[in-house]
Amino acid sequence: MHNILQDRRDSSISNHVITHVPLIDLKRQYRNIKEEILSSIEQVLESQSFILGPQVEEFEKLMASYCNTKHAIGVSSGTDALFLALRALEIGSGDEVITTPFTFFATAGSICNAGATPVFVDIDPESYNVSADLIKKRITKKTKAIIPVHLYGQCADMEPISEIAKEYNLKVIEDAAQAIGAEYKNRKAGSIGDLGCFSFFPSKNLGGFGDGGMITCDSDELAEKIYLLRVHGGKTKNYYSSLGINGRLDTLQASILITKLRYLDQWNENRRQKASYYMKQLDEANVTLPKTMPFNKHVFHLFVIRSKERDELLEFLRANKIDCFVHYPIPQHLQECLKFLGYQEGDMPEAEKAAKEVLAIPLFPEITYGEQDYVIKTVKAFYSSMSKIN
Ligand SMILES: *Cc1c(COP(=O)(O)O)cnc(C)c1O
């Protein structure tokens, strides 16, 4: 059913002259499943059970089974997932947490907000993920955990990271906010480390209609702590055994996410297909294409190309009404609010170089081949005009 709808939409759009290609178009996804979504929302409205209603637990069970973990705990956002994961591991003041500088700010921000110190380790320039080879050198007596980020939808190299963690008795928290459904050596993102953190920010591969997040784990003890920490740290009202936050997943969001989860694998498959179309049609002589590591199943949260002429290419694409975006122009070790950590330009050469060269071009499950052709044609036009100038 879904595919028939999809094809009809495809041909109706590709018959039109393309005048604008969005980076992501959530309206198309919504239109395809509108009735189902509205009825799941209505159920919650009829019940008027908005805080930790039954849909939250139902979605938690579905997510635990989807990720192959014993537990999944719904929380208020991906950022709070990271924060609560750190709190559950009792990581805070005086502790160091190793992570990548090439990520969304929340990864580093959560470490600081938990009271700990982020220690950055440069990336592998092919996968854009933290370089496992460089981690050991940054381990000190204060190091308590590693937070690898599965950037753009592909897992970091988890085996060497897990080995280092075992050797030095460190915890591993996967930041899987961009990688729901991704696999590393046939294991699901979020099931490899001690804890996995997910985000349901609307533009993520599984997005709610607002903020939402999830923590996955196998440990009963950690799950118990997180259940407590997300409700202010109290098992019963007015008695608080630990210092928690208001960090619950909203029931309305859970009901929407239950419905959307049924489509996630199909959407991720569509992303992979559209990504492989770009891979075939774009010229590696012009731009560096994303590399999927042989051990990974990529879910292409973003399709990120790389170019020395990135800023000019971005301007050209935008002038031709193609939305594109830089994830991320400033690596975290150079963020103004983290200056106190004492990092300088040149400390993380690969992350800094990537920040100057990467560019996400439109990719989402419902993008049409017509729209992709327009993007491909425009990228090629940019490079042929460049070669005429030179
Ligand atoms: C989106 C994202 C987060 C934060 O998720 P929110 O739900 O927006 O708080 C954390 N880490 C990474 C890598 C992300 O992409």
Coordinates of C-alpha atoms and ligand atoms in Angstrom, one line a residue:
M1 CA 0.0 0.0 0.0
H2 CA 2.7 2.4 1.1
N3 CA 4.8 1.7 -2.0
I4 CA 1.9 2.3 -4.4
L5 CA 1.2 5.7 -2.8
Q6 CA 4.9 6.4 -3.0
D7 CA 5.1 5.6 -6.7
R8 CA 2.1 7.7 -7.6
R9 CA 3.6 10.6 -5.7
D10 CA 6.9 10.1 -7.4
S11 CA 5.5 10.3 -10.9
S12 CA 3.2 13.2 -10.1
I13 CA 6.1 15.3 -8.9
S14 CA 8.6 14.3 -11.6
N15 CA 6.1 15.5 -14.3
H16 CA 6.5 19.0 -12.9
V17 CA 9.4 21.3 -13.6
I18 CA 11.4 21.3 -10.4
T19 CA 11.8 24.7 -8.9
H20 CA 13.0 23.8 -5.4
V21 CA 14.5 20.8 -3.6
P22 CA 14.2 20.8 0.2
L23 CA 16.8 19.2 2.4
I24 CA 14.0 17.2 4.0
D25 CA 10.2 17.4 3.5
L26 CA 8.3 16.1 6.4
K27 CA 4.9 17.0 4.9
R28 CA 5.2 14.2 2.3
Q29 CA 5.8 11.6 5.1
Y30 CA 2.9 13.0 7.1
R31 CA 0.5 12.9 4.1
N32 CA 1.2 9.3 3.5
I33 CA 0.2 8.2 7.1
K34 CA -2.0 11.1 8.1
E35 CA -5.1 9.0 9.0
E36 CA -3.2 6.5 11.2
I37 CA -1.4 9.3 13.0
L38 CA -4.6 11.2 13.7
S39 CA -6.3 8.2 15.1
S40 CA -3.4 7.4 17.4
I41 CA -3.4 11.0 18.6
E42 CA -7.2 10.9 19.1
Q43 CA -6.8 7.8 21.4
V44 CA -4.6 9.8 23.7
L45 CA -6.9 12.8 23.6
E46 CA -9.9 10.6 24.5
S47 CA -8.0 9.1 27.4
Q48 CA -6.7 12.5 28.7
S49 CA -3.8 10.5 30.0
F50 CA -0.9 12.7 28.9
I51 CA 1.9 11.9 31.4
L52 CA 3.4 8.4 31.2
G53 CA 0.2 7.1 29.6
P54 CA 0.1 3.4 28.4
Q55 CA 1.5 4.4 25.0
V56 CA 4.9 5.3 26.6
E57 CA 5.4 1.8 27.9
E58 CA 4.1 0.2 24.7
F59 CA 6.6 2.3 22.7
E60 CA 9.4 1.4 25.1
K61 CA 8.7 -2.3 24.6
L62 CA 8.6 -1.9 20.8
M63 CA 11.9 0.0 20.9
A64 CA 13.6 -2.5 23.1
S65 CA 12.6 -5.2 20.7
Y66 CA 13.6 -3.2 17.7
C67 CA 17.0 -2.4 19.1
N68 CA 17.6 -5.9 20.6
T69 CA 18.0 -4.6 24.1
K70 CA 16.4 -5.7 27.4
H71 CA 15.3 -2.2 28.2
A72 CA 14.3 1.0 26.5
I73 CA 13.3 4.1 28.6
G74 CA 11.5 7.0 27.0
V75 CA 12.8 10.4 27.8
S76 CA 12.2 14.0 26.8
S77 CA 14.9 14.4 24.2
G78 CA 18.1 13.0 22.8
T79 CA 20.0 15.6 24.8
D80 CA 18.3 14.5 28.0
A81 CA 19.0 10.8 27.0
L82 CA 22.7 11.6 27.0
F83 CA 22.5 13.6 30.3
L84 CA 20.5 10.9 32.1
A85 CA 22.8 8.2 30.8
L86 CA 25.7 10.0 32.3
R87 CA 23.8 10.5 35.6
A88 CA 22.8 6.9 35.7
L89 CA 26.5 5.9 35.5
E90 CA 27.2 8.5 38.2
I91 CA 29.6 10.4 36.0
G92 CA 30.0 14.0 37.0
S93 CA 32.4 16.5 38.7
G94 CA 36.0 15.5 38.4
D95 CA 35.4 12.9 35.7
E96 CA 36.5 12.9 32.1
V97 CA 34.5 11.6 29.1
I98 CA 36.1 10.9 25.7
T99 CA 34.1 11.9 22.7
T100 CA 34.3 13.3 19.2
P101 CA 34.5 17.0 18.4
F102 CA 32.7 16.4 15.1
T103 CA 29.1 16.1 16.3
F104 CA 26.0 18.1 17.2
F105 CA 26.6 20.3 20.2
A106 CA 24.4 18.2 22.6
T107 CA 27.0 15.4 22.9
A108 CA 29.6 17.7 24.4
G109 CA 27.0 19.9 26.1
S110 CA 25.5 17.0 28.0
I111 CA 28.9 16.0 29.4
C112 CA 29.5 19.5 30.7
N113 CA 25.9 19.8 32.1
A114 CA 26.5 16.5 34.0
G115 CA 29.5 18.2 35.6
A116 CA 32.1 16.2 33.8
T117 CA 34.8 17.3 31.3
P118 CA 34.6 16.3 27.6
V119 CA 38.0 15.1 26.2
F120 CA 38.0 15.3 22.4
V121 CA 39.6 12.7 20.1
D122 CA 40.0 13.5 16.4
I123 CA 37.9 11.7 13.8
D124 CA 38.7 9.2 11.0
P125 CA 38.3 11.4 7.9
E126 CA 36.6 8.6 5.9
S127 CA 33.7 7.7 8.3
Y128 CA 33.7 11.1 10.1
N129 CA 33.4 9.1 13.4
V130 CA 35.8 9.1 16.3
S131 CA 39.1 7.4 15.5
A132 CA 39.4 4.4 17.8
D133 CA 43.2 4.4 17.2
L134 CA 43.6 7.8 18.9
I135 CA 41.5 7.1 22.0
K136 CA 44.1 5.3 24.2
K137 CA 46.5 8.3 24.3
R138 CA 43.8 10.5 25.8
I139 CA 42.9 8.1 28.7
T140 CA 43.8 9.4 32.2
K141 CA 43.0 8.3 35.7
K142 CA 39.9 10.5 35.5
T143 CA 38.5 8.9 32.4
K144 CA 35.1 7.2 33.1
A145 CA 33.4 6.8 29.8
I146 CA 33.6 7.0 26.0
I147 CA 30.7 8.5 23.9
P148 CA 31.1 7.5 20.3
V149 CA 28.6 9.2 18.0
H150 CA 27.2 7.3 15.0
L151 CA 27.4 10.3 12.7
Y152 CA 25.2 10.8 9.7
G153 CA 23.6 7.3 10.2
Q154 CA 26.6 5.0 10.3
C155 CA 28.1 3.4 13.4
A156 CA 31.5 4.2 14.8
D157 CA 34.0 1.3 14.8
M158 CA 32.6 -0.2 18.0
E159 CA 34.8 -3.3 18.4
P160 CA 38.1 -1.5 19.1
I161 CA 36.2 1.0 21.2
S162 CA 34.6 -1.7 23.3
E163 CA 38.0 -3.4 23.7
I164 CA 39.6 -0.3 25.0
A165 CA 36.7 0.3 27.4
K166 CA 37.1 -3.2 28.7
E167 CA 40.9 -2.8 29.2
Y168 CA 40.5 0.5 31.1
N169 CA 37.2 -0.3 32.8
L170 CA 35.3 2.5 31.0
K171 CA 31.6 2.7 30.2
V172 CA 30.5 3.2 26.6
I173 CA 27.4 5.4 25.8
E174 CA 26.4 5.3 22.1
D175 CA 25.1 8.6 20.8
A176 CA 22.8 6.9 18.3
A177 CA 20.6 10.0 17.7
Q178 CA 21.3 9.9 14.0
A179 CA 21.5 6.1 13.6
I180 CA 18.2 4.4 14.6
G181 CA 18.1 1.1 12.7
A182 CA 21.7 1.3 11.7
E183 CA 23.8 -1.9 12.2
Y184 CA 27.4 -2.6 13.1
K185 CA 28.5 -6.2 12.4
N186 CA 24.8 -7.2 12.4
R187 CA 24.2 -5.6 15.8
K188 CA 21.8 -2.7 16.1
A189 CA 23.0 0.8 17.0
G190 CA 22.2 1.3 20.7
S191 CA 22.7 -2.3 21.6
I192 CA 26.5 -2.4 21.6
G193 CA 27.6 -0.1 24.4
D194 CA 26.4 0.0 28.0
L195 CA 23.8 2.5 27.1
G196 CA 22.4 3.8 23.8
C197 CA 20.9 7.3 23.3
F198 CA 18.3 8.1 20.7
S199 CA 16.5 11.3 19.6
F200 CA 13.0 11.7 18.1
F201 CA 13.6 15.3 17.0
P202 CA 11.3 15.7 14.0
S203 CA 14.0 15.6 11.3
K204 CA 15.6 12.4 12.7
N205 CA 15.0 9.1 10.8
L206 CA 12.2 8.4 13.3
G207 CA 10.8 11.8 14.3
G208 CA 8.0 12.8 16.6
F209 CA 5.9 16.0 16.4
G210 CA 8.1 17.7 18.9
D211 CA 11.0 16.6 21.2
G212 CA 11.5 13.1 22.4
G213 CA 14.3 10.6 23.2
M214 CA 15.1 7.1 24.4
I215 CA 17.8 5.3 26.3
T216 CA 18.4 1.6 25.6
C217 CA 20.4 -0.8 27.8
D218 CA 20.6 -4.4 29.0
S219 CA 21.3 -3.7 32.6
D220 CA 18.3 -3.9 35.0
E221 CA 20.2 -1.7 37.5
L222 CA 20.9 1.1 35.0
A223 CA 17.3 0.9 33.7
E224 CA 15.9 1.2 37.2
K225 CA 18.1 4.3 37.9
I226 CA 17.0 6.0 34.7
Y227 CA 13.3 5.3 35.4
L228 CA 13.8 7.1 38.6
L229 CA 16.0 10.0 37.3
R230 CA 13.4 10.9 34.6
V231 CA 10.8 11.5 37.3
H232 CA 12.8 13.9 39.5
G233 CA 14.5 10.9 41.2
G234 CA 11.6 9.8 43.3
K235 CA 9.8 6.5 43.3
T236 CA 6.8 8.0 45.0
K237 CA 5.7 11.6 45.1
N238 CA 7.3 13.9 47.7
Y239 CA 10.1 11.4 48.4
Y240 CA 13.3 11.8 46.4
S241 CA 16.2 9.4 46.7
S242 CA 18.3 10.8 43.9
L243 CA 18.6 14.1 42.1
G244 CA 16.7 13.7 38.9
I245 CA 14.9 15.9 36.3
N246 CA 11.5 16.1 34.6
G247 CA 12.7 14.0 31.7
R248 CA 9.7 11.9 30.6
L249 CA 8.7 11.0 27.0
D250 CA 5.4 12.6 26.3
T251 CA 2.4 10.2 25.8
L252 CA 1.3 12.0 22.6
Q253 CA 4.8 11.7 21.1
A254 CA 4.9 8.0 22.1
S255 CA 1.6 7.4 20.3
I256 CA 2.8 9.1 17.1
L257 CA 6.1 7.2 17.3
I258 CA 4.4 3.8 17.8
T259 CA 2.7 4.4 14.4
K260 CA 5.8 5.7 12.7
L261 CA 8.0 2.9 13.9
R262 CA 6.1 0.5 11.7
Y263 CA 7.5 2.4 8.7
L264 CA 11.0 3.0 9.9
D265 CA 12.7 0.0 8.1
Q266 CA 11.0 0.9 4.8
W267 CA 12.0 4.6 5.2
N268 CA 15.6 3.6 6.0
E269 CA 15.6 1.3 3.0
N270 CA 14.3 4.1 0.8
R271 CA 17.1 6.4 2.1
R272 CA 19.7 3.7 1.2
Q273 CA 18.2 3.4 -2.3
K274 CA 18.2 7.1 -2.9
A275 CA 21.7 7.3 -1.5
S276 CA 23.0 4.7 -3.8
Y277 CA 21.4 6.6 -6.8
Y278 CA 23.5 9.7 -5.8
M279 CA 26.5 7.4 -5.4
K280 CA 26.1 6.1 -9.0
Q281 CA 25.3 9.5 -10.6
L282 CA 27.7 11.9 -8.8
D283 CA 31.2 12.1 -10.0
E284 CA 33.9 11.2 -7.5
A285 CA 36.3 13.4 -9.6
N286 CA 34.4 16.4 -8.4
V287 CA 33.2 15.6 -4.9
T288 CA 34.1 13.0 -2.2
L289 CA 31.2 10.7 -1.7
P290 CA 30.2 9.2 1.6
K291 CA 31.9 5.9 2.5
T292 CA 30.1 3.1 4.1
M293 CA 32.5 1.0 6.2
P294 CA 32.3 -2.7 5.2
F295 CA 31.1 -3.7 8.7
N296 CA 28.2 -1.2 8.7
K297 CA 24.6 -0.9 7.6
H298 CA 24.2 2.8 7.0
V299 CA 20.8 4.5 7.5
F300 CA 21.8 7.8 5.7
H301 CA 20.3 10.2 8.2
L302 CA 22.2 12.7 6.0
F303 CA 23.9 12.3 2.7
V304 CA 27.1 14.3 3.1
I305 CA 29.5 15.0 0.3
R306 CA 32.9 16.7 0.7
S307 CA 34.5 19.4 -1.5
K308 CA 37.4 21.8 -1.3
E309 CA 35.1 24.3 -2.9
R310 CA 32.4 23.7 -0.4
D311 CA 31.3 27.3 0.3
E312 CA 31.1 28.1 -3.5
L313 CA 29.2 24.9 -4.2
L314 CA 26.8 25.6 -1.3
E315 CA 26.1 29.1 -2.7
F316 CA 25.6 27.8 -6.2
L317 CA 23.2 25.1 -5.0
R318 CA 21.2 27.5 -2.9
A319 CA 21.1 30.0 -5.8
N320 CA 19.5 27.1 -7.8
K321 CA 16.9 26.6 -5.0
I322 CA 18.5 23.4 -3.7
D323 CA 18.6 23.4 0.1
C324 CA 21.8 22.2 1.6
F325 CA 23.4 22.5 5.0
V326 CA 26.7 22.1 6.8
H327 CA 26.7 19.6 9.7
Y328 CA 28.8 20.9 11.4
P329 CA 30.7 24.1 10.5
I330 CA 32.4 24.5 14.0
P331 CA 33.8 21.4 15.7
Q332 CA 32.9 21.3 19.4
H333 CA 36.4 21.9 20.8
L334 CA 36.3 25.4 19.2
Q335 CA 32.8 26.4 20.4
E336 CA 32.8 29.6 22.4
C337 CA 31.2 28.2 25.5
L338 CA 33.8 25.4 25.6
K339 CA 36.8 27.8 25.4
F340 CA 37.5 27.1 29.1
L341 CA 38.7 23.6 28.1
G342 CA 41.7 25.2 26.4
Y343 CA 41.6 23.7 23.0
Q344 CA 43.0 25.6 20.0
E345 CA 42.7 25.6 16.3
G346 CA 45.0 22.8 15.0
D347 CA 44.3 20.4 17.9
M348 CA 41.8 18.3 15.9
P349 CA 43.1 18.6 12.3
E350 CA 40.7 16.1 10.7
A351 CA 37.6 17.4 12.3
E352 CA 38.6 21.0 11.5
K353 CA 39.2 20.1 7.8
A354 CA 35.9 18.2 7.6
A355 CA 34.1 21.2 9.1
K356 CA 35.4 23.3 6.2
E357 CA 34.5 20.7 3.5
V358 CA 31.4 18.7 4.3
L359 CA 27.9 19.5 2.8
A360 CA 24.6 17.7 3.2
I361 CA 22.5 17.6 0.1
P362 CA 18.8 16.7 0.0
L363 CA 18.0 13.2 1.0
F364 CA 14.8 11.8 2.6
P365 CA 12.7 8.7 2.0
E366 CA 10.2 10.5 -0.2
I367 CA 12.7 12.5 -2.4
T368 CA 11.9 11.7 -6.1
Y369 CA 14.5 10.6 -8.7
G370 CA 13.5 13.7 -10.6
E371 CA 14.5 15.9 -7.7
Q372 CA 17.8 13.9 -7.3
D373 CA 18.5 14.3 -11.0
Y374 CA 18.1 18.1 -10.6
V375 CA 20.5 18.1 -7.7
I376 CA 23.0 15.9 -9.7
K377 CA 22.7 18.1 -12.8
T378 CA 23.3 21.2 -10.7
V379 CA 26.4 19.8 -9.0
K380 CA 27.8 18.9 -12.4
A381 CA 27.0 22.3 -13.8
F382 CA 28.9 23.9 -10.9
Y383 CA 32.0 21.8 -11.7
S384 CA 31.9 22.3 -15.4
S385 CA 31.6 26.1 -14.9
M386 CA 34.6 25.9 -12.5
S387 CA 36.7 24.1 -15.1
K388 CA 35.9 26.8 -17.6
I389 CA 37.1 29.5 -15.3
N390 CA 40.4 27.6 -14.5
Ligands
LIG1 C1 19.9 15.3 17.4 C2 21.1 14.9 18.1 C3 21.2 15.0 19.5 C4 20.2 15.6 20.4 O1 18.9 15.2 20.2 P1 17.7 16.2 20.7 O2 16.5 15.3 20.7 O3 17.5 17.3 19.7 O4 18.0 16.7 22.0 C5 22.3 14.5 20.1 N1 23.4 14.0 19.4 C6 23.3 14.0 18.1 C7 24.5 13.4 17.3 C8 22.2 14.4 17.4 O5 22.2 14.4 16.1

